Amino acid sequence: MIKYTESHEWIQVDGKAGIVGITDFAQKELGDIVYVELPQVGKTIKLGQEAAVLESTKAAADVYAPVSGKITAVNDALKNAPELVNQSADSDGWLFKIELSEPTELDGLMEKEAYLQLVKRG
Amino acid sequence: MRTVLYNAHVALGAKMVDFAGWEMPLSYRGVVAEHLAVRTHAGLFDVSHMGRIRIQGPDAEHFLNFVTTNEVIAQLDGSAAYTVLTHSHGGTVDDTLLYRFDPQRFYLVANACNREKDLAHLRAHARSFRVTIQPTYANEGILALQGPEADTILRQLFPGEWNLKYMRFAVMTYQGHDVLVARTGYTGSGGYELFAENSVIPLLWTDLLAAGCNQGLEPVGIGARDTLRLEAGYSLYGHELADAIAPTESVSAWAVKWKKGYFVGQEALLRLQGNANKRSQHGVVLSEPGVPRANCRVFRKGVEIGLVTSGTHSPCLNCGIAIVMVQEDLALGEGVEIEVRGRKLKGQVIKLPFYNP
């Protein structure tokens, strides 16, 4: 299952295990991403908290936790290749893995169609 | 406002942004890709948003020597010079390129954001000079063709024997139209800038892009224009220079010439020399990952000493770079820290430019 946030994150969930990234729309808006600041593995974060920072040539953008939980892994490849987020925002450019503490929070997120409608409306 | 190439930019898929009241292309393919294209091959920029002011008359040379900081009397006909307009209080009105046709005819290329301010400043100081001051930005456009392949590409449109040294210009003809070709630019990678009537600009744009397609030429937006100029260590008005920053405090300090005779702002700049409050600007390269931005705080041994005026991620050096303005003396090689989003990142003072192609 993949769900989307209004702040342009996606989360792919399998049971309590989630993988989080930003959407292709978001990477296009940001432009060339040159530095990625990822959370500490083991850190617990709450829904809506700042979880990562993406720095592009233009600006810095916060990535918010789409759900509450504990960070179980981060995408270390982004340290040397932040451009992966531009090239492959919805797969190889994932940011972090999270163990969901409140799976019901997923009900508040959007399905793909609703998200695509949102970005289409601008 | 829109340049005559607005539709061409949109058709090329450019992301358009507002820049000093102009709808300009931020980027087409991406800032980093366009930046690297200019460094390795060539890039074509629409810079028709720049302010342009024609200054003519029997006193034009003396007037411009009086109202700008660089040497205008000794400037050669057919050459361009970087020069700064200074307030009488020493702050910077604008930094400009001054194109000299002859002692009575000049062309000043100004920052888009300062166009009206420059006009008012020039007119206010022109009262005792026989000069006419006339803006021309509405009728003419400017293209910048920059990068190591720029020369090869330009010669396809302008064949024949000609040679222009750096900072020289000549009026040439393309398909019956006058084009001022100048060996100037704002990227550090060399190349040319072309000035022509608006009606000729789309023709030049299309034909240059076609001529350069085998040399790796691509359109480049104002996003890469900024990262290129910063790697080259050039000032950007509003950052390194401002109404409250004197040119002698900036990386453009070299353009202030003391022995050229009186100029507006000279007393204030002289007073500032040796004053403990005088600031200075330096290049800093970060050794830790992160992107410094304008107004980030700068520290030395834990003590705050100044601010970043411009910062970015350097696509060529692949690290953060910044021009910093500090009140203290900074030596080459000295270590400083720049606070980026709450983290103090280590950096080192280097000799500008950051990158020399």
GROMACS .gro file of C-alpha atoms in nm:
model
  479
    1MET     CA    1   0.000   0.000   0.000
    2ILE     CA    2   0.128   0.349  -0.088
    3LYS     CA    3  -0.017   0.664   0.065
    4TYR     CA    4   0.055   1.030   0.009
    5THR     CA    5   0.064   1.350   0.217
    6GLU     CA    6  -0.035   1.703   0.130
    7SER     CA    7   0.328   1.799   0.189
    8HIS     CA    8   0.432   1.566  -0.096
    9GLU     CA    9   0.578   1.268   0.091
   10TRP     CA   10   0.489   0.911   0.001
   11ILE     CA   11   0.494   0.611   0.233
   12GLN     CA   12   0.493   0.251   0.122
   13VAL     CA   13   0.361   0.029   0.402
   14ASP     CA   14   0.387  -0.342   0.461
   15GLY     CA   15   0.236  -0.428   0.801
   16LYS     CA   16   0.414  -0.196   1.044
   17ALA     CA   17   0.713  -0.133   0.817
   18GLY     CA   18   0.709   0.188   0.614
   19ILE     CA   19   0.942   0.336   0.352
   20VAL     CA   20   0.925   0.712   0.303
   21GLY     CA   21   1.026   0.937   0.014
   22ILE     CA   22   0.914   1.250  -0.166
   23THR     CA   23   0.698   1.250  -0.476
   24ASP     CA   24   0.817   1.306  -0.830
   25PHE     CA   25   0.614   1.627  -0.832
   26ALA     CA   26   0.805   1.750  -0.526
   27GLN     CA   27   1.149   1.670  -0.666
   28LYS     CA   28   1.064   1.861  -0.984
   29GLU     CA   29   0.954   2.161  -0.781
   30LEU     CA   30   1.272   2.153  -0.572
   31GLY     CA   31   1.511   2.125  -0.863
   32ASP     CA   32   1.858   1.974  -0.834
   33ILE     CA   33   1.899   1.821  -0.491
   34VAL     CA   34   2.260   1.856  -0.379
   35TYR     CA   35   2.253   1.755  -0.014
   36VAL     CA   36   2.026   1.537   0.195
   37GLU     CA   37   2.011   1.547   0.574
   38LEU     CA   38   1.862   1.223   0.706
   39PRO     CA   39   1.734   1.138   1.055
   40GLN     CA   40   1.926   0.930   1.312
   41VAL     CA   41   1.845   0.561   1.296
   42GLY     CA   42   1.664   0.468   1.619
   43LYS     CA   43   1.506   0.811   1.662
   44THR     CA   44   1.133   0.823   1.732
   45ILE     CA   45   0.936   1.091   1.554
   46LYS     CA   46   0.578   1.205   1.559
   47LEU     CA   47   0.346   1.254   1.266
   48GLY     CA   48   0.414   1.590   1.101
   49GLN     CA   49   0.755   1.640   1.260
   50GLU     CA   50   1.052   1.745   1.049
   51ALA     CA   51   1.228   1.420   0.960
   52ALA     CA   52   1.475   1.511   0.686
   53VAL     CA   53   1.603   1.812   0.493
   54LEU     CA   54   1.656   1.828   0.119
   55GLU     CA   55   1.884   2.104  -0.004
   56SER     CA   56   1.857   2.199  -0.368
   57THR     CA   57   2.053   2.461  -0.560
   58LYS     CA   58   1.758   2.691  -0.492
   59ALA     CA   59   1.643   2.627  -0.137
   60ALA     CA   60   1.618   2.391   0.156
   61ALA     CA   61   1.297   2.193   0.205
   62ASP     CA   62   1.182   2.002   0.511
   63VAL     CA   63   1.047   1.650   0.479
   64TYR     CA   64   0.782   1.570   0.738
   65ALA     CA   65   0.710   1.234   0.894
   66PRO     CA   66   0.388   1.104   0.731
   67VAL     CA   67   0.328   0.885   1.037
   68SER     CA   68   0.464   0.845   1.391
   69GLY     CA   69   0.721   0.578   1.462
   70LYS     CA   70   1.084   0.480   1.495
   71ILE     CA   71   1.344   0.529   1.222
   72THR     CA   72   1.484   0.187   1.134
   73ALA     CA   73   1.706   0.273   0.837
   74VAL     CA   74   1.812   0.561   0.615
   75ASN     CA   75   1.914   0.561   0.250
   76ASP     CA   76   2.293   0.595   0.285
   77ALA     CA   77   2.337   0.604  -0.093
   78LEU     CA   78   2.202   0.961  -0.087
   79LYS     CA   79   2.511   1.078   0.103
   80ASN     CA   80   2.722   1.050  -0.212
   81ALA     CA   81   2.443   1.059  -0.467
   82PRO     CA   82   2.171   1.304  -0.356
   83GLU     CA   83   2.068   1.330  -0.723
   84LEU     CA   84   1.900   0.988  -0.680
   85VAL     CA   85   1.606   1.179  -0.532
   86ASN     CA   86   1.570   1.366  -0.863
   87GLN     CA   87   1.630   1.064  -1.081
   88SER     CA   88   1.411   0.821  -0.892
   89ALA     CA   89   1.201   0.994  -0.628
   90ASP     CA   90   0.955   0.705  -0.593
   91SER     CA   91   1.202   0.415  -0.567
   92ASP     CA   92   1.586   0.439  -0.540
   93GLY     CA   93   1.557   0.790  -0.401
   94TRP     CA   94   1.372   0.679  -0.086
   95LEU     CA   95   1.477   0.864   0.230
   96PHE     CA   96   1.416   0.653   0.540
   97LYS     CA   97   1.239   0.346   0.679
   98ILE     CA   98   1.008   0.378   0.974
   99GLU     CA   99   0.839   0.133   1.209
  100LEU     CA  100   0.486   0.263   1.251
  101SER     CA  101   0.370   0.315   1.609
  102GLU     CA  102   0.020   0.433   1.514
  103PRO     CA  103  -0.085   0.251   1.195
  104THR     CA  104  -0.430   0.412   1.213
  105GLU     CA  105  -0.265   0.741   1.115
  106LEU     CA  106  -0.251   0.601   0.762
  107ASP     CA  107  -0.626   0.660   0.736
  108GLY     CA  108  -0.557   1.033   0.734
  109LEU     CA  109  -0.332   1.009   0.426
  110MET     CA  110  -0.431   1.023   0.060
  111GLU     CA  111  -0.461   0.755  -0.204
  112LYS     CA  112  -0.268   0.807  -0.525
  113GLU     CA  113  -0.567   0.941  -0.722
  114ALA     CA  114  -0.646   1.202  -0.456
  115TYR     CA  115  -0.282   1.310  -0.445
  116LEU     CA  116  -0.261   1.344  -0.823
  117GLN     CA  117  -0.579   1.553  -0.815
  118LEU     CA  118  -0.419   1.775  -0.550
  119VAL     CA  119  -0.105   1.849  -0.752
  120LYS     CA  120  -0.309   1.894  -1.069
  121ARG     CA  121  -0.517   2.160  -0.902
  122GLY     CA  122  -0.191   2.329  -0.795
  123MET     CA  123   0.745   4.219  -1.812
  124ARG     CA  124   0.846   3.964  -2.071
  125THR     CA  125   1.142   3.951  -2.306
  126VAL     CA  126   1.079   3.881  -2.675
  127LEU     CA  127   1.186   3.522  -2.609
  128TYR     CA  128   0.918   3.448  -2.348
  129ASN     CA  129   0.727   3.209  -2.575
  130ALA     CA  130   1.048   3.039  -2.684
  131HIS     CA  131   1.139   2.972  -2.319
  132VAL     CA  132   0.797   2.828  -2.242
  133ALA     CA  133   0.810   2.612  -2.557
  134LEU     CA  134   1.148   2.476  -2.441
  135GLY     CA  135   0.985   2.370  -2.114
  136ALA     CA  136   1.151   2.634  -1.897
  137LYS     CA  137   1.041   2.685  -1.541
  138MET     CA  138   0.959   3.057  -1.538
  139VAL     CA  139   1.011   3.279  -1.234
  140ASP     CA  140   0.977   3.645  -1.149
  141PHE     CA  141   1.310   3.825  -1.149
  142ALA     CA  142   1.307   4.200  -1.081
  143GLY     CA  143   0.965   4.225  -1.245
  144TRP     CA  144   1.058   4.010  -1.546
  145GLU     CA  145   0.925   3.659  -1.615
  146MET     CA  146   1.254   3.479  -1.677
  147PRO     CA  147   1.356   3.115  -1.725
  148LEU     CA  148   1.494   2.974  -1.399
  149SER     CA  149   1.606   2.654  -1.571
  150TYR     CA  150   1.519   2.430  -1.864
  151ARG     CA  151   1.685   2.093  -1.798
  152GLY     CA  152   1.803   2.159  -1.443
  153VAL     CA  153   2.039   2.407  -1.277
  154VAL     CA  154   2.330   2.167  -1.228
  155ALA     CA  155   2.313   2.017  -1.579
  156GLU     CA  156   2.299   2.365  -1.734
  157HIS     CA  157   2.585   2.486  -1.516
  158LEU     CA  158   2.805   2.195  -1.624
  159ALA     CA  159   2.708   2.244  -1.989
  160VAL     CA  160   2.849   2.599  -1.974
  161ARG     CA  161   3.170   2.479  -1.808
  162THR     CA  162   3.231   2.192  -2.052
  163HIS     CA  163   3.059   2.302  -2.376
  164ALA     CA  164   2.842   2.609  -2.411
  165GLY     CA  165   2.523   2.772  -2.288
  166LEU     CA  166   2.290   3.034  -2.433
  167PHE     CA  167   2.123   3.280  -2.196
  168ASP     CA  168   1.848   3.535  -2.254
  169VAL     CA  169   1.957   3.832  -2.045
  170SER     CA  170   1.727   4.085  -2.206
  171HIS     CA  171   1.599   4.183  -1.862
  172MET     CA  172   1.920   4.375  -1.791
  173GLY     CA  173   1.888   4.752  -1.769
  174ARG     CA  174   2.053   4.944  -2.049
  175ILE     CA  175   2.126   5.312  -2.062
  176ARG     CA  176   2.275   5.502  -2.352
  177ILE     CA  177   2.490   5.796  -2.248
  178GLN     CA  178   2.599   6.035  -2.519
  179GLY     CA  179   2.729   6.385  -2.561
  180PRO     CA  180   3.044   6.596  -2.567
  181ASP     CA  181   3.100   6.541  -2.192
  182ALA     CA  182   3.006   6.171  -2.181
  183GLU     CA  183   3.358   6.048  -2.099
  184HIS     CA  184   3.416   6.301  -1.820
  185PHE     CA  185   3.067   6.251  -1.682
  186LEU     CA  186   3.110   5.874  -1.658
  187ASN     CA  187   3.456   5.910  -1.505
  188PHE     CA  188   3.293   6.139  -1.247
  189VAL     CA  189   2.995   5.918  -1.169
  190THR     CA  190   3.163   5.572  -1.161
  191THR     CA  191   3.461   5.427  -0.974
  192ASN     CA  192   3.668   5.273  -1.253
  193GLU     CA  193   3.894   5.448  -1.501
  194VAL     CA  194   3.689   5.580  -1.795
  195ILE     CA  195   3.930   5.839  -1.942
  196ALA     CA  196   4.191   5.573  -2.019
  197GLN     CA  197   3.933   5.319  -2.138
  198LEU     CA  198   3.988   5.219  -2.500
  199ASP     CA  199   3.724   5.280  -2.766
  200GLY     CA  200   3.556   4.949  -2.844
  201SER     CA  201   3.612   4.810  -2.496
  202ALA     CA  202   3.392   4.725  -2.200
  203ALA     CA  203   3.484   4.797  -1.839
  204TYR     CA  204   3.331   4.685  -1.513
  205THR     CA  205   3.254   4.992  -1.306
  206VAL     CA  206   3.049   5.086  -1.000
  207LEU     CA  207   2.808   5.373  -0.933
  208THR     CA  208   2.851   5.496  -0.577
  209HIS     CA  209   2.631   5.710  -0.355
  210SER     CA  210   2.799   6.016  -0.205
  211HIS     CA  211   2.777   5.829   0.129
  212GLY     CA  212   2.988   5.549  -0.017
  213GLY     CA  213   2.717   5.282  -0.054
  214THR     CA  214   2.670   5.118  -0.391
  215VAL     CA  215   2.404   5.235  -0.635
  216ASP     CA  216   2.480   4.960  -0.886
  217ASP     CA  217   2.757   4.765  -1.054
  218THR     CA  218   2.761   4.782  -1.430
  219LEU     CA  219   2.945   4.707  -1.750
  220LEU     CA  220   3.029   5.021  -1.943
  221TYR     CA  221   3.071   4.979  -2.319
  222ARG     CA  222   3.268   5.262  -2.479
  223PHE     CA  223   3.223   5.332  -2.850
  224ASP     CA  224   3.417   5.660  -2.841
  225PRO     CA  225   3.461   5.946  -2.590
  226GLN     CA  226   3.112   6.074  -2.667
  227ARG     CA  227   2.914   5.749  -2.689
  228PHE     CA  228   2.872   5.492  -2.412
  229TYR     CA  229   2.634   5.215  -2.328
  230LEU     CA  230   2.581   5.112  -1.966
  231VAL     CA  231   2.445   4.766  -1.882
  232ALA     CA  232   2.287   4.772  -1.537
  233ASN     CA  233   2.110   4.530  -1.306
  234ALA     CA  234   1.742   4.493  -1.387
  235CYS     CA  235   1.642   4.572  -1.028
  236ASN     CA  236   1.835   4.901  -1.034
  237ARG     CA  237   1.737   5.036  -1.373
  238GLU     CA  238   1.519   5.325  -1.252
  239LYS     CA  239   1.744   5.403  -0.955
  240ASP     CA  240   2.047   5.424  -1.185
  241LEU     CA  241   1.864   5.654  -1.425
  242ALA     CA  242   1.767   5.888  -1.141
  243HIS     CA  243   2.120   5.878  -0.998
  244LEU     CA  244   2.282   5.950  -1.334
  245ARG     CA  245   2.041   6.232  -1.413
  246ALA     CA  246   2.087   6.389  -1.070
  247HIS     CA  247   2.464   6.408  -1.124
  248ALA     CA  248   2.450   6.510  -1.491
  249ARG     CA  249   2.331   6.868  -1.447
  250SER     CA  250   2.664   7.036  -1.526
  251PHE     CA  251   2.755   6.796  -1.806
  252ARG     CA  252   2.652   6.803  -2.171
  253VAL     CA  253   2.514   6.450  -2.193
  254THR     CA  254   2.190   6.278  -2.282
  255ILE     CA  255   2.083   5.977  -2.077
  256GLN     CA  256   1.837   5.741  -2.239
  257PRO     CA  257   1.713   5.394  -2.135
  258THR     CA  258   1.699   5.141  -2.420
  259TYR     CA  259   1.596   4.819  -2.246
  260ALA     CA  260   1.251   4.819  -2.405
  261ASN     CA  261   1.373   4.804  -2.766
  262GLU     CA  262   1.679   4.584  -2.745
  263GLY     CA  263   1.764   4.237  -2.623
  264ILE     CA  264   2.081   4.069  -2.501
  265LEU     CA  265   2.194   3.709  -2.541
  266ALA     CA  266   2.494   3.559  -2.364
  267LEU     CA  267   2.675   3.274  -2.537
  268GLN     CA  268   2.917   3.134  -2.281
  269GLY     CA  269   3.154   2.841  -2.248
  270PRO     CA  270   3.459   2.687  -2.418
  271GLU     CA  271   3.268   2.616  -2.742
  272ALA     CA  272   3.115   2.967  -2.763
  273ASP     CA  273   3.375   3.091  -3.011
  274THR     CA  274   3.333   2.800  -3.252
  275ILE     CA  275   2.955   2.835  -3.243
  276LEU     CA  276   2.951   3.212  -3.288
  277ARG     CA  277   3.179   3.191  -3.594
  278GLN     CA  278   2.918   2.982  -3.772
  279LEU     CA  279   2.689   3.285  -3.765
  280PHE     CA  280   2.964   3.540  -3.813
  281PRO     CA  281   3.216   3.387  -4.053
  282GLY     CA  282   3.517   3.572  -4.186
  283GLU     CA  283   3.828   3.708  -4.025
  284TRP     CA  284   3.768   3.874  -3.694
  285ASN     CA  285   3.920   3.864  -3.353
  286LEU     CA  286   3.798   4.016  -3.029
  287LYS     CA  287   4.010   4.019  -2.717
  288TYR     CA  288   3.853   3.975  -2.375
  289MET     CA  289   3.637   4.282  -2.287
  290ARG     CA  290   3.638   4.417  -2.644
  291PHE     CA  291   3.339   4.456  -2.872
  292ALA     CA  292   3.253   4.531  -3.234
  293VAL     CA  293   2.937   4.591  -3.432
  294MET     CA  294   2.890   4.307  -3.681
  295THR     CA  295   2.612   4.220  -3.925
  296TYR     CA  296   2.388   3.915  -3.924
  297GLN     CA  297   2.149   3.874  -4.217
  298GLY     CA  298   2.151   4.249  -4.268
  299HIS     CA  299   2.097   4.336  -3.901
  300ASP     CA  300   2.343   4.513  -3.672
  301VAL     CA  301   2.457   4.300  -3.379
  302LEU     CA  302   2.695   4.430  -3.116
  303VAL     CA  303   2.923   4.137  -3.033
  304ALA     CA  304   3.113   4.172  -2.706
  305ARG     CA  305   3.360   3.933  -2.552
  306THR     CA  306   3.210   3.975  -2.207
  307GLY     CA  307   3.012   3.758  -1.970
  308TYR     CA  308   2.915   3.669  -1.615
  309THR     CA  309   3.008   3.300  -1.594
  310GLY     CA  310   3.388   3.281  -1.574
  311SER     CA  311   3.387   3.040  -1.869
  312GLY     CA  312   3.448   3.301  -2.138
  313GLY     CA  313   3.232   3.366  -2.439
  314TYR     CA  314   3.031   3.650  -2.585
  315GLU     CA  315   2.732   3.872  -2.527
  316LEU     CA  316   2.522   3.985  -2.822
  317PHE     CA  317   2.314   4.303  -2.828
  318ALA     CA  318   2.052   4.360  -3.096
  319GLU     CA  319   1.712   4.511  -3.169
  320ASN     CA  320   1.426   4.305  -3.025
  321SER     CA  321   1.318   4.207  -3.375
  322VAL     CA  322   1.653   4.032  -3.435
  323ILE     CA  323   1.681   3.850  -3.100
  324PRO     CA  324   1.453   3.549  -3.180
  325LEU     CA  325   1.646   3.492  -3.505
  326LEU     CA  326   1.980   3.497  -3.322
  327TRP     CA  327   1.845   3.271  -3.047
  328THR     CA  328   1.713   3.008  -3.289
  329ASP     CA  329   2.014   3.016  -3.521
  330LEU     CA  330   2.267   2.998  -3.237
  331LEU     CA  331   2.090   2.701  -3.078
  332ALA     CA  332   2.085   2.526  -3.417
  333ALA     CA  333   2.450   2.612  -3.490
  334GLY     CA  334   2.559   2.482  -3.150
  335CYS     CA  335   2.365   2.157  -3.138
  336ASN     CA  336   2.677   1.957  -3.233
  337GLN     CA  337   2.890   2.143  -2.978
  338GLY     CA  338   2.667   2.061  -2.683
  339LEU     CA  339   2.507   2.407  -2.668
  340GLU     CA  340   2.192   2.430  -2.460
  341PRO     CA  341   1.972   2.709  -2.320
  342VAL     CA  342   2.062   2.810  -1.965
  343GLY     CA  343   1.841   2.986  -1.713
  344ILE     CA  344   1.906   3.241  -1.441
  345GLY     CA  345   1.946   2.962  -1.180
  346ALA     CA  346   2.273   2.845  -1.334
  347ARG     CA  347   2.365   3.204  -1.416
  348ASP     CA  348   2.381   3.261  -1.039
  349THR     CA  349   2.579   2.945  -0.954
  350LEU     CA  350   2.821   3.017  -1.241
  351ARG     CA  351   2.886   3.377  -1.134
  352LEU     CA  352   2.934   3.270  -0.774
  353GLU     CA  353   3.192   3.003  -0.866
  354ALA     CA  354   3.364   3.278  -1.066
  355GLY     CA  355   3.363   3.503  -0.756
  356TYR     CA  356   3.162   3.784  -0.917
  357SER     CA  357   2.942   4.024  -0.720
  358LEU     CA  358   2.566   4.014  -0.747
  359TYR     CA  359   2.389   4.338  -0.657
  360GLY     CA  360   2.167   4.286  -0.352
  361HIS     CA  361   2.419   4.041  -0.210
  362GLU     CA  362   2.785   4.148  -0.232
  363LEU     CA  363   2.688   4.505  -0.320
  364ALA     CA  364   2.399   4.714  -0.189
  365ASP     CA  365   2.303   5.067  -0.095
  366ALA     CA  366   2.455   4.990   0.249
  367ILE     CA  367   2.771   4.817   0.122
  368ALA     CA  368   3.060   5.021  -0.020
  369PRO     CA  369   3.233   4.878  -0.329
  370THR     CA  370   3.564   4.888  -0.138
  371GLU     CA  371   3.416   4.645   0.115
  372SER     CA  372   3.322   4.397  -0.155
  373VAL     CA  373   3.481   4.148  -0.392
  374SER     CA  374   3.447   4.428  -0.650
  375ALA     CA  375   3.690   4.652  -0.458
  376TRP     CA  376   3.941   4.623  -0.745
  377ALA     CA  377   3.710   4.836  -0.962
  378VAL     CA  378   3.764   5.144  -0.741
  379LYS     CA  379   4.054   5.347  -0.884
  380TRP     CA  380   4.195   5.619  -0.662
  381LYS     CA  381   4.422   5.799  -0.909
  382LYS     CA  382   4.166   5.873  -1.179
  383GLY     CA  383   4.047   6.205  -1.043
  384TYR     CA  384   3.740   6.291  -0.839
  385PHE     CA  385   3.434   6.068  -0.850
  386VAL     CA  386   3.103   6.066  -0.663
  387GLY     CA  387   3.148   5.887  -0.331
  388GLN     CA  388   3.527   5.924  -0.325
  389GLU     CA  389   3.548   6.115   0.008
  390ALA     CA  390   3.323   5.861   0.179
  391LEU     CA  391   3.526   5.570   0.043
  392LEU     CA  392   3.852   5.739   0.151
  393ARG     CA  393   3.712   5.792   0.502
  394LEU     CA  394   3.619   5.425   0.514
  395GLN     CA  395   3.975   5.314   0.427
  396GLY     CA  396   4.146   5.227   0.755
  397ASN     CA  397   3.823   5.273   0.949
  398ALA     CA  398   3.776   4.994   1.205
  399ASN     CA  399   3.416   4.951   1.086
  400LYS     CA  400   3.517   4.871   0.731
  401ARG     CA  401   3.413   4.524   0.628
  402SER     CA  402   3.569   4.291   0.374
  403GLN     CA  403   3.450   3.996   0.166
  404HIS     CA  404   3.619   3.659   0.123
  405GLY     CA  405   3.557   3.326  -0.041
  406VAL     CA  406   3.494   3.028   0.186
  407VAL     CA  407   3.487   2.664   0.078
  408LEU     CA  408   3.308   2.422   0.312
  409SER     CA  409   3.477   2.097   0.405
  410GLU     CA  410   3.157   1.950   0.552
  411PRO     CA  411   2.841   1.872   0.352
  412GLY     CA  412   2.574   2.140   0.347
  413VAL     CA  413   2.461   2.439   0.146
  414PRO     CA  414   2.537   2.785   0.283
  415ARG     CA  415   2.285   3.056   0.195
  416ALA     CA  416   2.279   3.436   0.209
  417ASN     CA  417   2.259   3.568   0.568
  418CYS     CA  418   2.395   3.251   0.732
  419ARG     CA  419   2.614   3.356   1.026
  420VAL     CA  420   2.993   3.322   1.009
  421PHE     CA  421   3.209   3.233   1.310
  422ARG     CA  422   3.580   3.212   1.385
  423LYS     CA  423   3.686   3.017   1.693
  424GLY     CA  424   3.326   3.036   1.815
  425VAL     CA  425   3.299   3.415   1.780
  426GLU     CA  426   3.051   3.556   1.531
  427ILE     CA  427   3.239   3.768   1.276
  428GLY     CA  428   2.994   3.825   0.989
  429LEU     CA  429   2.742   3.692   0.742
  430VAL     CA  430   2.725   3.505   0.414
  431THR     CA  431   2.639   3.740   0.125
  432SER     CA  432   2.596   3.458  -0.133
  433GLY     CA  433   2.617   3.084  -0.094
  434THR     CA  434   2.542   2.776  -0.296
  435HIS     CA  435   2.645   2.424  -0.373
  436SER     CA  436   2.925   2.442  -0.631
  437PRO     CA  437   2.850   2.196  -0.912
  438CYS     CA  438   3.217   2.196  -1.022
  439LEU     CA  439   3.376   2.159  -0.676
  440ASN     CA  440   3.086   1.952  -0.543
  441CYS     CA  441   3.082   2.128  -0.206
  442GLY     CA  442   2.931   2.432  -0.041
  443ILE     CA  443   3.083   2.769  -0.129
  444ALA     CA  444   3.011   3.113   0.011
  445ILE     CA  445   3.120   3.472  -0.011
  446VAL     CA  446   3.126   3.606   0.345
  447MET     CA  447   3.140   3.964   0.469
  448VAL     CA  448   3.327   4.013   0.796
  449GLN     CA  449   3.448   4.300   1.009
  450GLU     CA  450   3.774   4.123   1.098
  451ASP     CA  451   4.077   4.047   0.885
  452LEU     CA  452   4.068   3.700   0.738
  453ALA     CA  453   4.381   3.536   0.600
  454LEU     CA  454   4.389   3.286   0.316
  455GLY     CA  455   4.373   2.934   0.453
  456GLU     CA  456   4.215   3.044   0.779
  457GLY     CA  457   3.941   2.823   0.923
  458VAL     CA  458   3.590   2.960   0.979
  459GLU     CA  459   3.249   2.809   1.050
  460ILE     CA  460   2.924   2.886   0.873
  461GLU     CA  461   2.600   2.816   1.055
  462VAL     CA  462   2.365   2.631   0.821
  463ARG     CA  463   2.025   2.539   0.963
  464GLY     CA  464   2.156   2.523   1.319
  465ARG     CA  465   2.475   2.333   1.239
  466LYS     CA  466   2.817   2.499   1.231
  467LEU     CA  467   2.998   2.372   0.923
  468LYS     CA  468   3.374   2.398   0.889
  469GLY     CA  469   3.520   2.593   0.599
  470GLN     CA  470   3.840   2.754   0.482
  471VAL     CA  471   3.915   3.097   0.337
  472ILE     CA  472   4.036   3.065  -0.022
  473LYS     CA  473   4.152   3.304  -0.291
  474LEU     CA  474   3.872   3.385  -0.537
  475PRO     CA  475   3.757   3.264  -0.781
  476PHE     CA  476   3.629   2.938  -0.635
  477TYR     CA  477   3.665   2.777  -0.974
  478ASN     CA  478   3.885   2.880  -1.265
  479PRO     CA  479   3.786   2.693  -1.580
   0.00000   0.00000   0.00000
